[in-house]
Amino acid sequence: MSSVTTFEINEPLDMHLHLRDGDMLKLVGPLTSNTFTGALIMPNLVPPVTTKEALLAYKDRINEACKGDTFEPYVTLFFQNNYSYEFLEDIKDDIIGIKLYPAGITTNSETGVSSMDVEVLRPTLESMSKLGIPLCVHGETNGFVMDREKEFMPIYESIAAAFPDLKIIMEHITTADAVELLDKYDNLHATVTLHHLLITLDDVAGGMLQPHLFCKPIAKRPHDRSALLDAALKGHPKLMFGSDSAPHPKHKKECCGCAAGVFTSPIALQVLVGLFEKYQALDKLNDFVSLNAQRVYDLKPKIKKIKLVKKDYVVPAIYEYNEDNVVPMYAGETLAWSIED
């Protein structure tokens, strides 16, 4: 039994986050900015973020929603094949990376990339490589749902080999295959979510269907979860925390055609501390949730220390703002750790 009753996380970073827009942004933005010092924001709005004007305007809306908190939104562009070198050179200081979505593979990705052939992608990737702009990738094919990430591994390899100077982040990895690939190429890195460290497909659909655990990429097998958890607990230097916290209104989760996404922002740090404590790996938690990201992305985040205390925390059943309402992971349950006020 652990005797630890307090733990401090320095400059926590969420390197894969969905904040949406409008009222939803006003609801969920502060639930990250209250506890994280920065987050990498995904660009798959409708329409997607593809211009400098749209990017800066979105960042302004995020800052307005999160005003009063010590927080930096690291914004991204939605990948397109036709970005010129001049355009990317002009915008590179405003972005942390560019996010590539295969077309139609997840929420709001219909205008993503239809061909993953390296030669088709070369114009933008070559410019990114020369300018030092990281590439963030949703790595799934459109094959059988349990095999989509595994089938994408050769694509990661082809890009990594063709552009050795391009920093590539395999987003929200879910398989043992992806963990193994991390060590094969110097320029490959990855994020992993809280929920993929905790659940398997059995938790989603093994009994009564749990719509608030349904996500893409879908949760995989026990041995995949074990590989992800082992890498995180050991502080793998190329693995970063990225929640992929993806809010959807309750009526879009509890319905036919359930939206994909798990909302974890309000409980991420509390659960992570408990998880790393359970496996006697608290000495690796700051690496996983801050230091690795600082090194991979060459970040110097704003100073922010979050103190957690071993005190029961009852997770709200729902978060509401005007017409939007979101159900978090562990809704209504009691966690062993709380964030000190």
PDB file of C-alpha atoms in Angstrom, residues 75-277:
ATOM      1  CA  VAL A  75      -2.293  25.202 -32.524  1.00  0.00           C
ATOM      2  CA  THR A  76      -2.013  23.019 -35.618  1.00  0.00           C
ATOM      3  CA  LEU A  77      -2.929  23.145 -39.297  1.00  0.00           C
ATOM      4  CA  PHE A  78      -5.054  20.547 -41.073  1.00  0.00           C
ATOM      5  CA  PHE A  79      -2.783  18.774 -43.586  1.00  0.00           C
ATOM      6  CA  GLN A  80      -3.245  19.500 -47.278  1.00  0.00           C
ATOM      7  CA  ASN A  81      -1.146  18.407 -50.252  1.00  0.00           C
ATOM      8  CA  ASN A  82      -1.025  21.865 -51.789  1.00  0.00           C
ATOM      9  CA  TYR A  83       0.670  23.904 -49.046  1.00  0.00           C
ATOM     10  CA  SER A  84       3.504  25.865 -50.628  1.00  0.00           C
ATOM     11  CA  TYR A  85       6.916  26.283 -49.039  1.00  0.00           C
ATOM     12  CA  GLU A  86       6.323  30.032 -48.837  1.00  0.00           C
ATOM     13  CA  PHE A  87       3.010  29.580 -47.022  1.00  0.00           C
ATOM     14  CA  LEU A  88       4.525  27.173 -44.503  1.00  0.00           C
ATOM     15  CA  GLU A  89       7.555  29.388 -43.968  1.00  0.00           C
ATOM     16  CA  ASP A  90       5.236  32.289 -43.167  1.00  0.00           C
ATOM     17  CA  ILE A  91       3.089  30.321 -40.717  1.00  0.00           C
ATOM     18  CA  LYS A  92       5.655  28.051 -39.048  1.00  0.00           C
ATOM     19  CA  ASP A  93       6.185  30.298 -36.013  1.00  0.00           C
ATOM     20  CA  ASP A  94       2.441  30.290 -35.327  1.00  0.00           C
ATOM     21  CA  ILE A  95       1.986  26.512 -35.302  1.00  0.00           C
ATOM     22  CA  ILE A  96       3.403  23.570 -33.406  1.00  0.00           C
ATOM     23  CA  GLY A  97       2.772  21.083 -36.209  1.00  0.00           C
ATOM     24  CA  ILE A  98       0.477  19.910 -38.988  1.00  0.00           C
ATOM     25  CA  LYS A  99      -2.091  17.164 -38.436  1.00  0.00           C
ATOM     26  CA  LEU A 100      -2.644  14.572 -41.155  1.00  0.00           C
ATOM     27  CA  TYR A 101      -5.956  12.719 -41.271  1.00  0.00           C
ATOM     28  CA  PRO A 102      -6.711   9.934 -43.741  1.00  0.00           C
ATOM     29  CA  ALA A 103      -9.954  10.972 -45.425  1.00  0.00           C
ATOM     30  CA  GLY A 104     -13.109   9.960 -43.540  1.00  0.00           C
ATOM     31  CA  ILE A 105     -11.310   7.903 -40.906  1.00  0.00           C
ATOM     32  CA  THR A 106     -12.556   9.814 -37.844  1.00  0.00           C
ATOM     33  CA  THR A 107     -14.640  12.807 -36.734  1.00  0.00           C
ATOM     34  CA  ASN A 108     -14.611  15.716 -39.226  1.00  0.00           C
ATOM     35  CA  SER A 109     -11.899  14.171 -41.418  1.00  0.00           C
ATOM     36  CA  GLU A 110     -13.849  13.966 -44.658  1.00  0.00           C
ATOM     37  CA  THR A 111     -11.499  16.443 -46.362  1.00  0.00           C
ATOM     38  CA  GLY A 112      -8.394  14.599 -45.211  1.00  0.00           C
ATOM     39  CA  VAL A 113      -5.781  12.857 -47.354  1.00  0.00           C
ATOM     40  CA  SER A 114      -7.133  10.287 -49.824  1.00  0.00           C
ATOM     41  CA  SER A 115      -3.746   8.808 -50.765  1.00  0.00           C
ATOM     42  CA  MET A 116      -0.968   7.953 -48.323  1.00  0.00           C
ATOM     43  CA  ASP A 117       1.573   7.408 -51.109  1.00  0.00           C
ATOM     44  CA  VAL A 118       4.821   9.161 -50.140  1.00  0.00           C
ATOM     45  CA  GLU A 119       5.207  10.684 -53.584  1.00  0.00           C
ATOM     46  CA  VAL A 120       1.724  12.201 -53.407  1.00  0.00           C
ATOM     47  CA  LEU A 121       2.525  13.670 -49.989  1.00  0.00           C
ATOM     48  CA  ARG A 122       6.064  14.717 -50.882  1.00  0.00           C
ATOM     49  CA  PRO A 123       5.529  18.426 -51.708  1.00  0.00           C
ATOM     50  CA  THR A 124       4.146  19.325 -48.282  1.00  0.00           C
ATOM     51  CA  LEU A 125       6.268  16.829 -46.329  1.00  0.00           C
ATOM     52  CA  GLU A 126       9.475  18.014 -47.990  1.00  0.00           C
ATOM     53  CA  SER A 127       8.716  21.621 -47.082  1.00  0.00           C
ATOM     54  CA  MET A 128       7.820  20.615 -43.519  1.00  0.00           C
ATOM     55  CA  SER A 129      11.063  18.686 -43.197  1.00  0.00           C
ATOM     56  CA  LYS A 130      13.168  21.616 -44.395  1.00  0.00           C
ATOM     57  CA  LEU A 131      11.348  24.051 -42.117  1.00  0.00           C
ATOM     58  CA  GLY A 132      11.384  21.801 -39.043  1.00  0.00           C
ATOM     59  CA  ILE A 133       7.585  21.531 -38.763  1.00  0.00           C
ATOM     60  CA  PRO A 134       6.461  18.302 -37.027  1.00  0.00           C
ATOM     61  CA  LEU A 135       3.927  15.992 -38.649  1.00  0.00           C
ATOM     62  CA  CYS A 136       1.158  14.625 -36.415  1.00  0.00           C
ATOM     63  CA  VAL A 137      -0.701  11.643 -37.888  1.00  0.00           C
ATOM     64  CA  HIS A 138      -3.955   9.834 -37.201  1.00  0.00           C
ATOM     65  CA  GLY A 139      -2.554   6.467 -38.179  1.00  0.00           C
ATOM     66  CA  GLU A 140      -5.375   4.221 -39.359  1.00  0.00           C
ATOM     67  CA  THR A 141      -6.367   2.603 -42.640  1.00  0.00           C
ATOM     68  CA  ASN A 142      -9.987   1.911 -43.572  1.00  0.00           C
ATOM     69  CA  GLY A 143      -9.573  -1.850 -43.097  1.00  0.00           C
ATOM     70  CA  PHE A 144     -11.116  -4.078 -40.408  1.00  0.00           C
ATOM     71  CA  VAL A 145     -11.505  -1.887 -37.358  1.00  0.00           C
ATOM     72  CA  MET A 146      -9.238  -3.898 -35.037  1.00  0.00           C
ATOM     73  CA  ASP A 147      -6.442  -3.985 -37.617  1.00  0.00           C
ATOM     74  CA  ARG A 148      -6.468  -0.387 -38.855  1.00  0.00           C
ATOM     75  CA  GLU A 149      -3.549   0.873 -36.793  1.00  0.00           C
ATOM     76  CA  LYS A 150      -1.433  -2.239 -37.431  1.00  0.00           C
ATOM     77  CA  GLU A 151      -2.067  -1.885 -41.169  1.00  0.00           C
ATOM     78  CA  PHE A 152      -0.861   1.723 -40.988  1.00  0.00           C
ATOM     79  CA  MET A 153       2.589   0.788 -39.632  1.00  0.00           C
ATOM     80  CA  PRO A 154       4.162   0.367 -43.120  1.00  0.00           C
ATOM     81  CA  ILE A 155       2.946   3.872 -44.006  1.00  0.00           C
ATOM     82  CA  TYR A 156       4.694   5.301 -40.948  1.00  0.00           C
ATOM     83  CA  GLU A 157       7.829   3.427 -41.984  1.00  0.00           C
ATOM     84  CA  SER A 158       7.699   4.720 -45.559  1.00  0.00           C
ATOM     85  CA  ILE A 159       7.353   8.339 -44.397  1.00  0.00           C
ATOM     86  CA  ALA A 160      10.009   7.980 -41.677  1.00  0.00           C
ATOM     87  CA  ALA A 161      12.480   6.458 -44.132  1.00  0.00           C
ATOM     88  CA  ALA A 162      11.766   8.953 -46.927  1.00  0.00           C
ATOM     89  CA  PHE A 163      12.057  11.998 -44.647  1.00  0.00           C
ATOM     90  CA  PRO A 164      14.577  11.188 -41.898  1.00  0.00           C
ATOM     91  CA  ASP A 165      14.717  14.837 -40.786  1.00  0.00           C
ATOM     92  CA  LEU A 166      10.926  15.091 -40.416  1.00  0.00           C
ATOM     93  CA  LYS A 167       9.702  14.717 -36.834  1.00  0.00           C
ATOM     94  CA  ILE A 168       6.687  12.379 -36.954  1.00  0.00           C
ATOM     95  CA  ILE A 169       4.251  11.857 -34.095  1.00  0.00           C
ATOM     96  CA  MET A 170       2.099   8.744 -34.181  1.00  0.00           C
ATOM     97  CA  GLU A 171      -0.997  10.065 -32.471  1.00  0.00           C
ATOM     98  CA  HIS A 172      -3.004   8.173 -29.845  1.00  0.00           C
ATOM     99  CA  ILE A 173      -1.308   4.821 -30.436  1.00  0.00           C
ATOM    100  CA  THR A 174      -3.300   1.771 -29.328  1.00  0.00           C
ATOM    101  CA  THR A 175      -1.243  -1.304 -30.228  1.00  0.00           C
ATOM    102  CA  ALA A 176       1.853  -3.209 -29.195  1.00  0.00           C
ATOM    103  CA  ASP A 177       2.973  -2.918 -32.834  1.00  0.00           C
ATOM    104  CA  ALA A 178       3.124   0.883 -32.561  1.00  0.00           C
ATOM    105  CA  VAL A 179       5.105   0.713 -29.314  1.00  0.00           C
ATOM    106  CA  GLU A 180       7.611  -1.575 -31.014  1.00  0.00           C
ATOM    107  CA  LEU A 181       7.894   0.728 -34.033  1.00  0.00           C
ATOM    108  CA  LEU A 182       8.810   3.673 -31.777  1.00  0.00           C
ATOM    109  CA  ASP A 183      12.342   2.343 -31.367  1.00  0.00           C
ATOM    110  CA  LYS A 184      12.915   1.518 -35.036  1.00  0.00           C
ATOM    111  CA  TYR A 185      13.225   5.085 -36.378  1.00  0.00           C
ATOM    112  CA  ASP A 186      14.860   8.044 -34.674  1.00  0.00           C
ATOM    113  CA  ASN A 187      12.283  10.459 -36.071  1.00  0.00           C
ATOM    114  CA  LEU A 188       9.201   8.586 -34.807  1.00  0.00           C
ATOM    115  CA  HIS A 189       7.469   9.661 -31.577  1.00  0.00           C
ATOM    116  CA  ALA A 190       4.008   9.005 -30.175  1.00  0.00           C
ATOM    117  CA  THR A 191       1.211  10.092 -27.893  1.00  0.00           C
ATOM    118  CA  VAL A 192      -1.043   7.789 -25.907  1.00  0.00           C
ATOM    119  CA  THR A 193      -4.344   8.567 -24.233  1.00  0.00           C
ATOM    120  CA  LEU A 194      -5.489   7.976 -20.688  1.00  0.00           C
ATOM    121  CA  HIS A 195      -8.318   5.699 -21.773  1.00  0.00           C
ATOM    122  CA  HIS A 196      -6.102   3.462 -23.905  1.00  0.00           C
ATOM    123  CA  LEU A 197      -3.909   2.879 -20.833  1.00  0.00           C
ATOM    124  CA  LEU A 198      -6.995   1.678 -18.958  1.00  0.00           C
ATOM    125  CA  ILE A 199      -9.509  -0.054 -21.203  1.00  0.00           C
ATOM    126  CA  THR A 200      -9.791  -2.747 -23.845  1.00  0.00           C
ATOM    127  CA  LEU A 201     -12.557  -3.395 -26.366  1.00  0.00           C
ATOM    128  CA  ASP A 202     -14.151  -5.634 -23.757  1.00  0.00           C
ATOM    129  CA  ASP A 203     -14.808  -2.585 -21.563  1.00  0.00           C
ATOM    130  CA  VAL A 204     -16.577  -0.880 -24.469  1.00  0.00           C
ATOM    131  CA  ALA A 205     -18.671  -3.724 -25.857  1.00  0.00           C
ATOM    132  CA  GLY A 206     -17.996  -6.895 -23.861  1.00  0.00           C
ATOM    133  CA  GLY A 207     -21.182  -6.527 -21.839  1.00  0.00           C
ATOM    134  CA  MET A 208     -23.706  -3.724 -22.060  1.00  0.00           C
ATOM    135  CA  LEU A 209     -22.475  -1.216 -24.634  1.00  0.00           C
ATOM    136  CA  GLN A 210     -20.660   1.747 -23.018  1.00  0.00           C
ATOM    137  CA  PRO A 211     -21.064   4.641 -25.491  1.00  0.00           C
ATOM    138  CA  HIS A 212     -18.970   7.077 -23.439  1.00  0.00           C
ATOM    139  CA  LEU A 213     -15.973   4.730 -23.866  1.00  0.00           C
ATOM    140  CA  PHE A 214     -16.392   4.412 -27.628  1.00  0.00           C
ATOM    141  CA  CYS A 215     -13.541   6.147 -29.447  1.00  0.00           C
ATOM    142  CA  LYS A 216     -11.415   6.066 -32.568  1.00  0.00           C
ATOM    143  CA  PRO A 217      -8.966   4.452 -32.721  1.00  0.00           C
ATOM    144  CA  ILE A 218     -11.027   1.806 -30.975  1.00  0.00           C
ATOM    145  CA  ALA A 219      -9.644   0.239 -27.784  1.00  0.00           C
ATOM    146  CA  LYS A 220      -7.783  -2.960 -28.564  1.00  0.00           C
ATOM    147  CA  ARG A 221      -6.724  -6.193 -26.829  1.00  0.00           C
ATOM    148  CA  PRO A 222      -5.294  -6.741 -23.328  1.00  0.00           C
ATOM    149  CA  HIS A 223      -1.759  -7.310 -24.634  1.00  0.00           C
ATOM    150  CA  ASP A 224      -1.921  -3.992 -26.509  1.00  0.00           C
ATOM    151  CA  ARG A 225      -3.014  -2.141 -23.384  1.00  0.00           C
ATOM    152  CA  SER A 226      -0.212  -3.837 -21.435  1.00  0.00           C
ATOM    153  CA  ALA A 227       2.403  -2.699 -23.974  1.00  0.00           C
ATOM    154  CA  LEU A 228       1.145   0.903 -23.857  1.00  0.00           C
ATOM    155  CA  LEU A 229       1.015   0.950 -20.072  1.00  0.00           C
ATOM    156  CA  ASP A 230       4.472  -0.581 -19.726  1.00  0.00           C
ATOM    157  CA  ALA A 231       5.998   2.060 -22.019  1.00  0.00           C
ATOM    158  CA  ALA A 232       4.282   4.900 -20.154  1.00  0.00           C
ATOM    159  CA  LEU A 233       5.207   3.596 -16.698  1.00  0.00           C
ATOM    160  CA  LYS A 234       8.847   3.260 -17.751  1.00  0.00           C
ATOM    161  CA  GLY A 235       8.905   6.862 -18.977  1.00  0.00           C
ATOM    162  CA  HIS A 236       9.723   5.908 -22.570  1.00  0.00           C
ATOM    163  CA  PRO A 237      11.455   9.083 -23.818  1.00  0.00           C
ATOM    164  CA  LYS A 238       9.570   9.133 -27.132  1.00  0.00           C
ATOM    165  CA  LEU A 239       6.106   8.650 -25.635  1.00  0.00           C
ATOM    166  CA  MET A 240       3.994  11.623 -24.503  1.00  0.00           C
ATOM    167  CA  PHE A 241       0.624  12.027 -22.850  1.00  0.00           C
ATOM    168  CA  GLY A 242      -2.051  13.156 -25.276  1.00  0.00           C
ATOM    169  CA  SER A 243      -5.552  12.777 -23.891  1.00  0.00           C
ATOM    170  CA  ASP A 244      -7.420  12.849 -27.219  1.00  0.00           C
ATOM    171  CA  SER A 245     -10.175  14.158 -24.961  1.00  0.00           C
ATOM    172  CA  ALA A 246     -12.989  14.525 -27.470  1.00  0.00           C
ATOM    173  CA  PRO A 247     -16.216  16.082 -26.202  1.00  0.00           C
ATOM    174  CA  HIS A 248     -19.555  15.353 -27.823  1.00  0.00           C
ATOM    175  CA  PRO A 249     -22.981  16.429 -26.552  1.00  0.00           C
ATOM    176  CA  LYS A 250     -24.660  13.702 -24.536  1.00  0.00           C
ATOM    177  CA  HIS A 251     -27.399  13.229 -27.129  1.00  0.00           C
ATOM    178  CA  LYS A 252     -24.761  12.438 -29.775  1.00  0.00           C
ATOM    179  CA  LYS A 253     -23.160   9.782 -27.564  1.00  0.00           C
ATOM    180  CA  GLU A 254     -26.290   8.089 -26.232  1.00  0.00           C
ATOM    181  CA  CYS A 255     -27.926   7.395 -29.575  1.00  0.00           C
ATOM    182  CA  CYS A 256     -27.899   5.287 -32.704  1.00  0.00           C
ATOM    183  CA  GLY A 257     -24.771   6.296 -34.635  1.00  0.00           C
ATOM    184  CA  CYS A 258     -22.857   7.103 -31.447  1.00  0.00           C
ATOM    185  CA  ALA A 259     -20.119   9.717 -31.945  1.00  0.00           C
ATOM    186  CA  ALA A 260     -16.544   8.578 -31.298  1.00  0.00           C
ATOM    187  CA  GLY A 261     -14.691  10.227 -28.439  1.00  0.00           C
ATOM    188  CA  VAL A 262     -13.943   9.905 -24.720  1.00  0.00           C
ATOM    189  CA  PHE A 263     -14.056  13.054 -22.591  1.00  0.00           C
ATOM    190  CA  THR A 264     -11.257  12.889 -20.013  1.00  0.00           C
ATOM    191  CA  SER A 265      -9.923  16.434 -19.582  1.00  0.00           C
ATOM    192  CA  PRO A 266     -11.412  17.086 -16.113  1.00  0.00           C
ATOM    193  CA  ILE A 267     -10.116  13.849 -14.596  1.00  0.00           C
ATOM    194  CA  ALA A 268      -6.905  13.093 -16.513  1.00  0.00           C
ATOM    195  CA  LEU A 269      -4.330  14.154 -13.915  1.00  0.00           C
ATOM    196  CA  GLN A 270      -6.224  12.657 -10.978  1.00  0.00           C
ATOM    197  CA  VAL A 271      -6.500   9.284 -12.706  1.00  0.00           C
ATOM    198  CA  LEU A 272      -2.906   9.320 -13.980  1.00  0.00           C
ATOM    199  CA  VAL A 273      -1.518   9.914 -10.499  1.00  0.00           C
ATOM    200  CA  GLY A 274      -3.546   7.015  -9.151  1.00  0.00           C
ATOM    201  CA  LEU A 275      -2.479   4.772 -12.036  1.00  0.00           C
ATOM    202  CA  PHE A 276       1.241   5.533 -11.714  1.00  0.00           C
ATOM    203  CA  GLU A 277       1.016   5.189  -7.927  1.00  0.00           C
TER     204      GLU A 277
END
